[in-house]
Amino acid sequence: MNGWIILDKPVGLGSTQAVAAVKRVCREAGLGKVKVGHGGTLDPLASGVLPIALGEATKLCGRMLDASKVYEFTVQFGTETAGLDAEGEVVATSHVRPTIAEIEAVLPRFTGAIEQVPPAYSAIKIDGQRAYDRARAGETVEMKARAVTIHSLRHAGLDPASIAPDEQWTPDQVRGDEAEEARLASITLTAHVSKGTYIRSLARDIARAVGSVGHVTMLRRTKAGPFDLRQAISLDKLNAFGQGAAQSDIILPLEAGLVDIPALNLSPEAAGAIRQGRVWTGESTHDGLYWGRDADSRPVALIEALAGTLRVVRGFNI
């Protein structure tokens, strides 16, 4: 069994628990013992796209971890928590509530190549220990800034529910131009980010940039690498697979994780050589990364082409 299950992970479920659920369902579906891995941790408090690889697709998990991702998230202004999320202890407060114009003015600062300091409550290792273990033990954790890239950052428009309770705005006013003067208790943003980006840190820094403090109250991943919510299935649908639902409705083929790489049709001789890990020469193609497929369209390997020579980057035993 080789392919992908794209889970729309619910809030409260950890990524490791999601992998365990897939293993259980595969056993219930009669697939036996299947190698399973995930393509990027998603916090228990977050929901959304969690790519789970089966069999030979697990060889692409590292590539999925390196892929860019898209998140929707809500920043609640006025309180900053230790974990920068809804469950952490409050560590700072502010009476400042920004306007939509003030938020729009600072978003360009957080677009492009930036440096950010990860949350102390993160899985980053410091001297062999997870940062969150040190933080939970009461240690003061010094996190080093890291370079990340925010490809795009925008807000989803003004939601009347986000206006601060002490602001006297009618629904008609909220839809008008003057609503830019309304003070906001929260804002929902969409960010397309590189690997290693912490959305909780991004929310913290945006709140501070507008003269307030803040934390994340909603976080949803809408895209991870080539996969988005259109391909994602619910936990209920996953469980239905274990009870006999059609496999074609649940499992995507391995090559679904390679749609951003061009395919290269291999001759039987080239496919045989590549499967054995040998270098193949005399191929007329542009330099670059490809996924090679045989005459039956089965994935053979990730291949690097250079000056007419093909070398195996990652082989698939299919």
mmCIF file of C-alpha atoms in Angstrom:
data_model
loop_
_atom_site.group_PDB
_atom_site.id
_atom_site.type_symbol
_atom_site.label_atom_id
_atom_site.label_comp_id
_atom_site.label_asym_id
_atom_site.label_seq_id
_atom_site.Cartn_x
_atom_site.Cartn_y
_atom_site.Cartn_z
ATOM 1 C CA MET A 1 0.000 0.000 0.000
ATOM 2 C CA ASN A 2 1.658 3.189 -1.221
ATOM 3 C CA GLY A 3 0.042 6.615 -1.286
ATOM 4 C CA TRP A 4 -1.366 9.452 0.778
ATOM 5 C CA ILE A 5 -4.226 10.040 3.170
ATOM 6 C CA ILE A 6 -4.837 13.775 3.542
ATOM 7 C CA LEU A 7 -6.538 14.230 6.877
ATOM 8 C CA ASP A 8 -8.487 17.328 7.883
ATOM 9 C CA LYS A 9 -7.154 17.059 11.396
ATOM 10 C CA PRO A 10 -9.581 18.216 14.081
ATOM 11 C CA VAL A 11 -8.600 20.400 17.022
ATOM 12 C CA GLY A 12 -7.487 18.290 19.980
ATOM 13 C CA LEU A 13 -5.819 15.520 17.977
ATOM 14 C CA GLY A 14 -2.007 15.430 17.853
ATOM 15 C CA SER A 15 -0.100 14.510 14.691
ATOM 16 C CA THR A 16 1.273 11.341 16.321
ATOM 17 C CA GLN A 17 -2.261 10.359 17.333
ATOM 18 C CA ALA A 18 -3.399 10.934 13.746
ATOM 19 C CA VAL A 19 -0.691 8.595 12.446
ATOM 20 C CA ALA A 20 -1.761 5.972 15.024
ATOM 21 C CA ALA A 21 -5.378 6.347 13.869
ATOM 22 C CA VAL A 22 -4.355 5.736 10.244
ATOM 23 C CA LYS A 23 -2.389 2.618 11.245
ATOM 24 C CA ARG A 24 -5.406 1.300 13.141
ATOM 25 C CA VAL A 25 -7.806 1.969 10.277
ATOM 26 C CA CYS A 26 -5.465 0.290 7.779
ATOM 27 C CA ARG A 27 -5.426 -2.817 9.963
ATOM 28 C CA GLU A 28 -9.224 -2.749 10.235
ATOM 29 C CA ALA A 29 -9.443 -2.426 6.440
ATOM 30 C CA GLY A 30 -7.383 -5.609 6.068
ATOM 31 C CA LEU A 31 -4.251 -3.928 4.677
ATOM 32 C CA GLY A 32 -2.001 -5.494 7.290
ATOM 33 C CA LYS A 33 1.036 -3.689 8.643
ATOM 34 C CA VAL A 34 1.615 -0.504 6.644
ATOM 35 C CA LYS A 35 4.511 1.905 7.102
ATOM 36 C CA VAL A 36 3.001 5.308 7.984
ATOM 37 C CA GLY A 37 4.461 8.794 8.474
ATOM 38 C CA HIS A 38 3.248 12.387 8.393
ATOM 39 C CA GLY A 39 4.381 15.326 6.288
ATOM 40 C CA GLY A 40 4.564 18.084 8.877
ATOM 41 C CA THR A 41 3.503 18.328 12.520
ATOM 42 C CA LEU A 42 0.278 20.168 13.251
ATOM 43 C CA ASP A 43 -0.285 21.278 16.871
ATOM 44 C CA PRO A 44 -3.212 19.703 18.769
ATOM 45 C CA LEU A 45 -4.835 23.163 19.004
ATOM 46 C CA ALA A 46 -4.616 23.563 15.206
ATOM 47 C CA SER A 47 -6.831 21.981 12.559
ATOM 48 C CA GLY A 48 -6.531 21.351 8.856
ATOM 49 C CA VAL A 49 -4.391 19.649 6.243
ATOM 50 C CA LEU A 50 -2.161 16.869 7.592
ATOM 51 C CA PRO A 51 -0.594 14.757 4.811
ATOM 52 C CA ILE A 52 -0.085 11.180 5.996
ATOM 53 C CA ALA A 53 2.143 8.973 3.853
ATOM 54 C CA LEU A 54 1.720 5.211 3.386
ATOM 55 C CA GLY A 55 4.384 2.748 2.293
ATOM 56 C CA GLU A 56 6.819 4.097 -0.292
ATOM 57 C CA ALA A 57 5.253 7.567 -0.008
ATOM 58 C CA THR A 58 6.965 7.872 3.397
ATOM 59 C CA LYS A 59 10.182 8.439 1.413
ATOM 60 C CA LEU A 60 8.695 11.801 0.445
ATOM 61 C CA CYS A 61 7.919 12.942 4.008
ATOM 62 C CA GLY A 62 11.170 14.904 4.244
ATOM 63 C CA ARG A 63 10.316 16.727 1.046
ATOM 64 C CA MET A 64 6.847 17.477 2.411
ATOM 65 C CA LEU A 65 8.371 18.883 5.603
ATOM 66 C CA ASP A 66 10.407 21.300 3.458
ATOM 67 C CA ALA A 67 7.358 22.447 1.466
ATOM 68 C CA SER A 68 5.647 25.794 1.986
ATOM 69 C CA LYS A 69 2.297 25.879 3.778
ATOM 70 C CA VAL A 70 -0.766 28.120 4.020
ATOM 71 C CA TYR A 71 -2.516 28.945 7.295
ATOM 72 C CA GLU A 72 -5.550 30.890 8.412
ATOM 73 C CA PHE A 73 -5.216 32.234 11.948
ATOM 74 C CA THR A 74 -6.937 34.619 14.332
ATOM 75 C CA VAL A 75 -4.964 37.027 16.508
ATOM 76 C CA GLN A 76 -6.712 38.062 19.723
ATOM 77 C CA PHE A 77 -5.428 41.447 20.890
ATOM 78 C CA GLY A 78 -4.979 42.488 24.499
ATOM 79 C CA THR A 79 -3.359 39.422 26.045
ATOM 80 C CA GLU A 80 -0.158 37.541 25.324
ATOM 81 C CA THR A 81 0.207 34.040 26.714
ATOM 82 C CA ALA A 82 3.275 31.959 27.530
ATOM 83 C CA GLY A 83 2.567 29.555 24.683
ATOM 84 C CA LEU A 84 1.175 32.287 22.398
ATOM 85 C CA ASP A 85 -2.033 30.267 22.092
ATOM 86 C CA ALA A 86 -5.398 30.008 23.824
ATOM 87 C CA GLU A 87 -4.225 27.610 26.539
ATOM 88 C CA GLY A 88 -1.157 29.394 27.854
ATOM 89 C CA GLU A 89 -0.808 31.449 31.030
ATOM 90 C CA VAL A 90 -1.262 35.203 30.449
ATOM 91 C CA VAL A 91 2.136 36.927 30.603
ATOM 92 C CA ALA A 92 1.280 40.419 29.271
ATOM 93 C CA THR A 93 -1.774 42.592 28.747
ATOM 94 C CA SER A 94 -2.566 45.768 26.840
ATOM 95 C CA HIS A 95 -5.576 48.071 26.492
ATOM 96 C CA VAL A 96 -4.560 48.946 22.921
ATOM 97 C CA ARG A 97 -6.845 47.695 20.164
ATOM 98 C CA PRO A 98 -5.689 48.432 16.587
ATOM 99 C CA THR A 99 -7.753 49.541 13.604
ATOM 100 C CA ILE A 100 -7.789 47.646 10.343
ATOM 101 C CA ALA A 101 -5.702 50.434 8.791
ATOM 102 C CA GLU A 102 -3.058 50.104 11.503
ATOM 103 C CA ILE A 103 -2.867 46.363 10.910
ATOM 104 C CA GLU A 104 -2.598 46.802 7.148
ATOM 105 C CA ALA A 105 0.225 49.286 7.669
ATOM 106 C CA VAL A 106 2.437 46.765 9.507
ATOM 107 C CA LEU A 107 1.760 43.631 7.429
ATOM 108 C CA PRO A 108 4.425 44.527 4.811
ATOM 109 C CA ARG A 109 7.050 44.345 7.599
ATOM 110 C CA PHE A 110 6.242 40.666 7.941
ATOM 111 C CA THR A 111 6.217 39.793 4.242
ATOM 112 C CA GLY A 112 9.251 38.397 2.440
ATOM 113 C CA ALA A 113 12.437 37.200 4.136
ATOM 114 C CA ILE A 114 12.214 37.967 7.859
ATOM 115 C CA GLU A 115 13.705 36.799 11.142
ATOM 116 C CA GLN A 116 11.483 35.558 13.916
ATOM 117 C CA VAL A 117 12.013 34.192 17.406
ATOM 118 C CA PRO A 118 10.210 30.844 17.857
ATOM 119 C CA PRO A 119 7.945 30.342 20.890
ATOM 120 C CA ALA A 120 9.531 28.907 24.025
ATOM 121 C CA TYR A 121 6.774 26.299 23.872
ATOM 122 C CA SER A 122 8.023 24.640 20.672
ATOM 123 C CA ALA A 123 9.606 21.343 19.673
ATOM 124 C CA ILE A 124 12.979 22.934 18.874
ATOM 125 C CA LYS A 125 15.804 21.168 20.696
ATOM 126 C CA ILE A 126 18.137 23.134 22.980
ATOM 127 C CA ASP A 127 21.123 21.129 24.264
ATOM 128 C CA GLY A 128 19.297 17.925 23.412
ATOM 129 C CA GLN A 129 16.016 18.837 25.116
ATOM 130 C CA ARG A 130 12.783 20.083 23.596
ATOM 131 C CA ALA A 131 12.204 23.754 24.321
ATOM 132 C CA TYR A 132 8.684 23.066 25.574
ATOM 133 C CA ASP A 133 10.009 20.544 28.132
ATOM 134 C CA ARG A 134 12.381 23.169 29.510
ATOM 135 C CA ALA A 135 9.654 25.832 29.536
ATOM 136 C CA ARG A 136 7.209 23.532 31.321
ATOM 137 C CA ALA A 137 9.880 22.792 33.909
ATOM 138 C CA GLY A 138 9.988 26.498 34.724
ATOM 139 C CA GLU A 139 13.259 27.307 32.958
ATOM 140 C CA THR A 140 13.762 30.612 31.185
ATOM 141 C CA VAL A 141 14.289 29.513 27.602
ATOM 142 C CA GLU A 142 16.327 31.749 25.294
ATOM 143 C CA MET A 143 15.198 31.139 21.736
ATOM 144 C CA LYS A 144 17.418 32.261 18.869
ATOM 145 C CA ALA A 145 15.966 34.145 15.910
ATOM 146 C CA ARG A 146 15.743 32.209 12.674
ATOM 147 C CA ALA A 147 15.311 33.207 9.052
ATOM 148 C CA VAL A 148 11.969 32.347 7.450
ATOM 149 C CA THR A 149 10.036 33.553 4.420
ATOM 150 C CA ILE A 150 6.470 34.854 4.413
ATOM 151 C CA HIS A 151 5.409 34.583 0.784
ATOM 152 C CA SER A 152 2.124 36.421 1.359
ATOM 153 C CA LEU A 153 0.176 37.814 4.313
ATOM 154 C CA ARG A 154 -3.301 39.330 4.137
ATOM 155 C CA HIS A 155 -6.460 39.757 6.173
ATOM 156 C CA ALA A 156 -9.812 38.284 5.213
ATOM 157 C CA GLY A 157 -11.763 41.531 5.601
ATOM 158 C CA LEU A 158 -13.482 43.148 8.543
ATOM 159 C CA ASP A 159 -15.710 40.820 10.544
ATOM 160 C CA PRO A 160 -18.281 42.652 12.733
ATOM 161 C CA ALA A 161 -17.658 40.048 15.445
ATOM 162 C CA SER A 162 -14.023 41.152 15.676
ATOM 163 C CA ILE A 163 -14.806 44.725 16.708
ATOM 164 C CA ALA A 164 -14.000 45.493 20.336
ATOM 165 C CA PRO A 165 -17.112 45.264 22.579
ATOM 166 C CA ASP A 166 -16.843 48.885 23.720
ATOM 167 C CA GLU A 167 -16.955 50.153 20.131
ATOM 168 C CA GLN A 168 -20.431 51.394 19.155
ATOM 169 C CA TRP A 169 -20.714 50.339 15.504
ATOM 170 C CA THR A 170 -23.851 49.267 13.691
ATOM 171 C CA PRO A 171 -23.727 46.519 11.010
ATOM 172 C CA ASP A 172 -24.267 49.165 8.311
ATOM 173 C CA GLN A 173 -21.334 51.216 9.603
ATOM 174 C CA VAL A 174 -19.115 48.120 9.643
ATOM 175 C CA ARG A 175 -19.803 47.646 5.952
ATOM 176 C CA GLY A 176 -18.938 51.276 5.232
ATOM 177 C CA ASP A 177 -15.601 52.972 4.689
ATOM 178 C CA GLU A 178 -15.688 54.580 8.128
ATOM 179 C CA ALA A 179 -15.286 51.131 9.703
ATOM 180 C CA GLU A 180 -11.539 51.519 9.192
ATOM 181 C CA GLU A 181 -11.643 53.614 12.358
ATOM 182 C CA ALA A 182 -13.144 50.787 14.444
ATOM 183 C CA ARG A 183 -10.932 49.288 17.133
ATOM 184 C CA LEU A 184 -10.548 45.514 16.729
ATOM 185 C CA ALA A 185 -10.459 42.880 19.429
ATOM 186 C CA SER A 186 -9.189 40.346 16.882
ATOM 187 C CA ILE A 187 -8.252 39.863 13.229
ATOM 188 C CA THR A 188 -8.139 36.772 10.999
ATOM 189 C CA LEU A 189 -5.211 36.551 8.597
ATOM 190 C CA THR A 190 -4.017 34.185 5.870
ATOM 191 C CA ALA A 191 -0.297 33.474 5.525
ATOM 192 C CA HIS A 192 1.657 31.496 2.914
ATOM 193 C CA VAL A 193 4.914 30.620 4.659
ATOM 194 C CA SER A 194 8.161 28.710 4.286
ATOM 195 C CA LYS A 195 9.131 25.732 6.398
ATOM 196 C CA GLY A 196 10.165 26.593 9.935
ATOM 197 C CA THR A 197 7.723 29.487 10.295
ATOM 198 C CA TYR A 198 5.864 29.709 13.593
ATOM 199 C CA ILE A 199 2.427 31.274 13.168
ATOM 200 C CA ARG A 200 2.191 31.899 16.913
ATOM 201 C CA SER A 201 5.369 33.994 16.719
ATOM 202 C CA LEU A 202 4.022 35.827 13.686
ATOM 203 C CA ALA A 203 0.824 36.671 15.588
ATOM 204 C CA ARG A 204 2.820 37.863 18.612
ATOM 205 C CA ASP A 205 5.007 40.103 16.476
ATOM 206 C CA ILE A 206 2.114 41.610 14.507
ATOM 207 C CA ALA A 207 0.311 42.449 17.760
ATOM 208 C CA ARG A 208 3.413 44.091 19.175
ATOM 209 C CA ALA A 209 3.969 46.029 15.946
ATOM 210 C CA VAL A 210 0.579 47.741 16.342
ATOM 211 C CA GLY A 211 1.375 48.666 19.941
ATOM 212 C CA SER A 212 -0.577 45.878 21.596
ATOM 213 C CA VAL A 213 0.009 42.252 22.578
ATOM 214 C CA GLY A 214 -1.770 39.166 21.297
ATOM 215 C CA HIS A 215 -2.053 35.428 20.924
ATOM 216 C CA VAL A 216 -3.543 32.905 18.478
ATOM 217 C CA THR A 217 -7.086 31.726 19.157
ATOM 218 C CA MET A 218 -7.655 29.876 15.861
ATOM 219 C CA LEU A 219 -5.132 28.165 13.601
ATOM 220 C CA ARG A 220 -6.054 26.167 10.509
ATOM 221 C CA ARG A 221 -3.707 24.823 7.855
ATOM 222 C CA THR A 222 -5.383 25.041 4.465
ATOM 223 C CA LYS A 223 -2.499 23.834 2.296
ATOM 224 C CA ALA A 224 0.671 21.777 2.766
ATOM 225 C CA GLY A 225 2.906 21.380 -0.266
ATOM 226 C CA PRO A 226 0.669 20.189 -3.147
ATOM 227 C CA PHE A 227 -2.220 19.177 -0.861
ATOM 228 C CA ASP A 228 -5.125 21.374 0.228
ATOM 229 C CA LEU A 229 -8.516 21.061 1.904
ATOM 230 C CA ARG A 230 -10.181 19.868 -1.307
ATOM 231 C CA GLN A 231 -8.332 16.568 -0.939
ATOM 232 C CA ALA A 232 -8.667 16.313 2.836
ATOM 233 C CA ILE A 233 -11.017 13.862 4.548
ATOM 234 C CA SER A 234 -12.586 14.016 7.980
ATOM 235 C CA LEU A 235 -11.752 11.681 10.842
ATOM 236 C CA ASP A 236 -15.217 10.148 10.425
ATOM 237 C CA LYS A 237 -14.518 9.370 6.767
ATOM 238 C CA LEU A 238 -11.156 7.855 7.734
ATOM 239 C CA ASN A 239 -12.882 5.618 10.279
ATOM 240 C CA ALA A 240 -15.439 4.609 7.637
ATOM 241 C CA PHE A 241 -12.564 3.228 5.558
ATOM 242 C CA GLY A 242 -11.850 0.779 8.354
ATOM 243 C CA GLN A 243 -15.482 -0.304 8.147
ATOM 244 C CA GLY A 244 -15.396 -1.026 4.419
ATOM 245 C CA ALA A 245 -15.576 2.335 2.595
ATOM 246 C CA ALA A 246 -13.970 2.392 -0.855
ATOM 247 C CA GLN A 247 -10.185 2.794 -0.828
ATOM 248 C CA SER A 248 -10.333 5.093 -3.861
ATOM 249 C CA ASP A 249 -12.262 7.648 -1.772
ATOM 250 C CA ILE A 250 -9.586 7.699 0.919
ATOM 251 C CA ILE A 251 -6.101 7.044 -0.486
ATOM 252 C CA LEU A 252 -4.396 9.205 -3.105
ATOM 253 C CA PRO A 253 -1.621 7.684 -5.263
ATOM 254 C CA LEU A 254 2.027 8.261 -4.383
ATOM 255 C CA GLU A 255 2.480 10.554 -7.389
ATOM 256 C CA ALA A 256 -0.114 12.959 -5.944
ATOM 257 C CA GLY A 257 2.750 14.202 -3.792
ATOM 258 C CA LEU A 258 4.861 14.887 -6.887
ATOM 259 C CA VAL A 259 2.567 17.133 -8.913
ATOM 260 C CA ASP A 260 4.966 20.063 -8.587
ATOM 261 C CA ILE A 261 7.766 18.057 -10.231
ATOM 262 C CA PRO A 262 7.712 17.217 -13.962
ATOM 263 C CA ALA A 263 7.344 13.552 -14.881
ATOM 264 C CA LEU A 264 9.912 11.846 -17.105
ATOM 265 C CA ASN A 265 8.881 8.844 -19.189
ATOM 266 C CA LEU A 266 11.561 6.170 -18.963
ATOM 267 C CA SER A 267 12.300 3.496 -21.504
ATOM 268 C CA PRO A 268 12.220 -0.091 -20.170
ATOM 269 C CA GLU A 269 16.041 -0.121 -20.226
ATOM 270 C CA ALA A 270 16.313 3.181 -18.351
ATOM 271 C CA ALA A 271 13.652 2.161 -15.827
ATOM 272 C CA GLY A 272 15.519 -1.097 -15.167
ATOM 273 C CA ALA A 273 18.799 0.709 -14.622
ATOM 274 C CA ILE A 274 17.231 3.350 -12.364
ATOM 275 C CA ARG A 275 15.508 0.664 -10.272
ATOM 276 C CA GLN A 276 18.921 -0.863 -9.671
ATOM 277 C CA GLY A 277 20.303 2.497 -8.606
ATOM 278 C CA ARG A 278 22.563 2.786 -11.640
ATOM 279 C CA VAL A 279 23.379 5.974 -13.529
ATOM 280 C CA TRP A 280 21.697 6.226 -16.921
ATOM 281 C CA THR A 281 23.318 8.248 -19.687
ATOM 282 C CA GLY A 282 22.248 9.524 -23.075
ATOM 283 C CA GLU A 283 18.871 10.900 -21.966
ATOM 284 C CA SER A 284 17.782 13.954 -23.926
ATOM 285 C CA THR A 285 16.112 16.206 -21.355
ATOM 286 C CA HIS A 286 16.647 19.499 -19.577
ATOM 287 C CA ASP A 287 18.659 19.540 -16.362
ATOM 288 C CA GLY A 288 16.655 19.419 -13.154
ATOM 289 C CA LEU A 289 14.624 17.240 -10.806
ATOM 290 C CA TYR A 290 12.079 14.776 -12.217
ATOM 291 C CA TRP A 291 10.095 11.815 -11.109
ATOM 292 C CA GLY A 292 10.647 8.953 -13.474
ATOM 293 C CA ARG A 293 7.828 6.620 -14.486
ATOM 294 C CA ASP A 294 7.873 3.362 -16.382
ATOM 295 C CA ALA A 295 5.742 2.266 -19.347
ATOM 296 C CA ASP A 296 2.899 1.424 -16.935
ATOM 297 C CA SER A 297 3.089 4.951 -15.407
ATOM 298 C CA ARG A 298 4.367 3.571 -12.102
ATOM 299 C CA PRO A 299 6.746 5.867 -10.178
ATOM 300 C CA VAL A 300 10.296 4.517 -10.371
ATOM 301 C CA ALA A 301 12.350 7.195 -8.598
ATOM 302 C CA LEU A 302 13.059 10.835 -8.008
ATOM 303 C CA ILE A 303 15.771 11.587 -10.542
ATOM 304 C CA GLU A 304 18.265 14.377 -11.062
ATOM 305 C CA ALA A 305 19.093 15.050 -14.706
ATOM 306 C CA LEU A 306 22.389 16.718 -15.519
ATOM 307 C CA ALA A 307 23.960 16.953 -18.965
ATOM 308 C CA GLY A 308 21.997 13.956 -20.255
ATOM 309 C CA THR A 309 22.822 11.792 -17.235
ATOM 310 C CA LEU A 310 20.163 10.529 -14.825
ATOM 311 C CA ARG A 311 21.014 9.841 -11.187
ATOM 312 C CA VAL A 312 18.691 8.453 -8.515
ATOM 313 C CA VAL A 313 17.768 10.824 -5.705
ATOM 314 C CA ARG A 314 15.183 8.546 -4.096
ATOM 315 C CA GLY A 315 14.064 5.178 -5.448
ATOM 316 C CA PHE A 316 10.590 3.678 -5.060
ATOM 317 C CA ASN A 317 10.069 -0.057 -4.668
ATOM 318 C CA ILE A 318 6.783 -0.316 -6.545
#
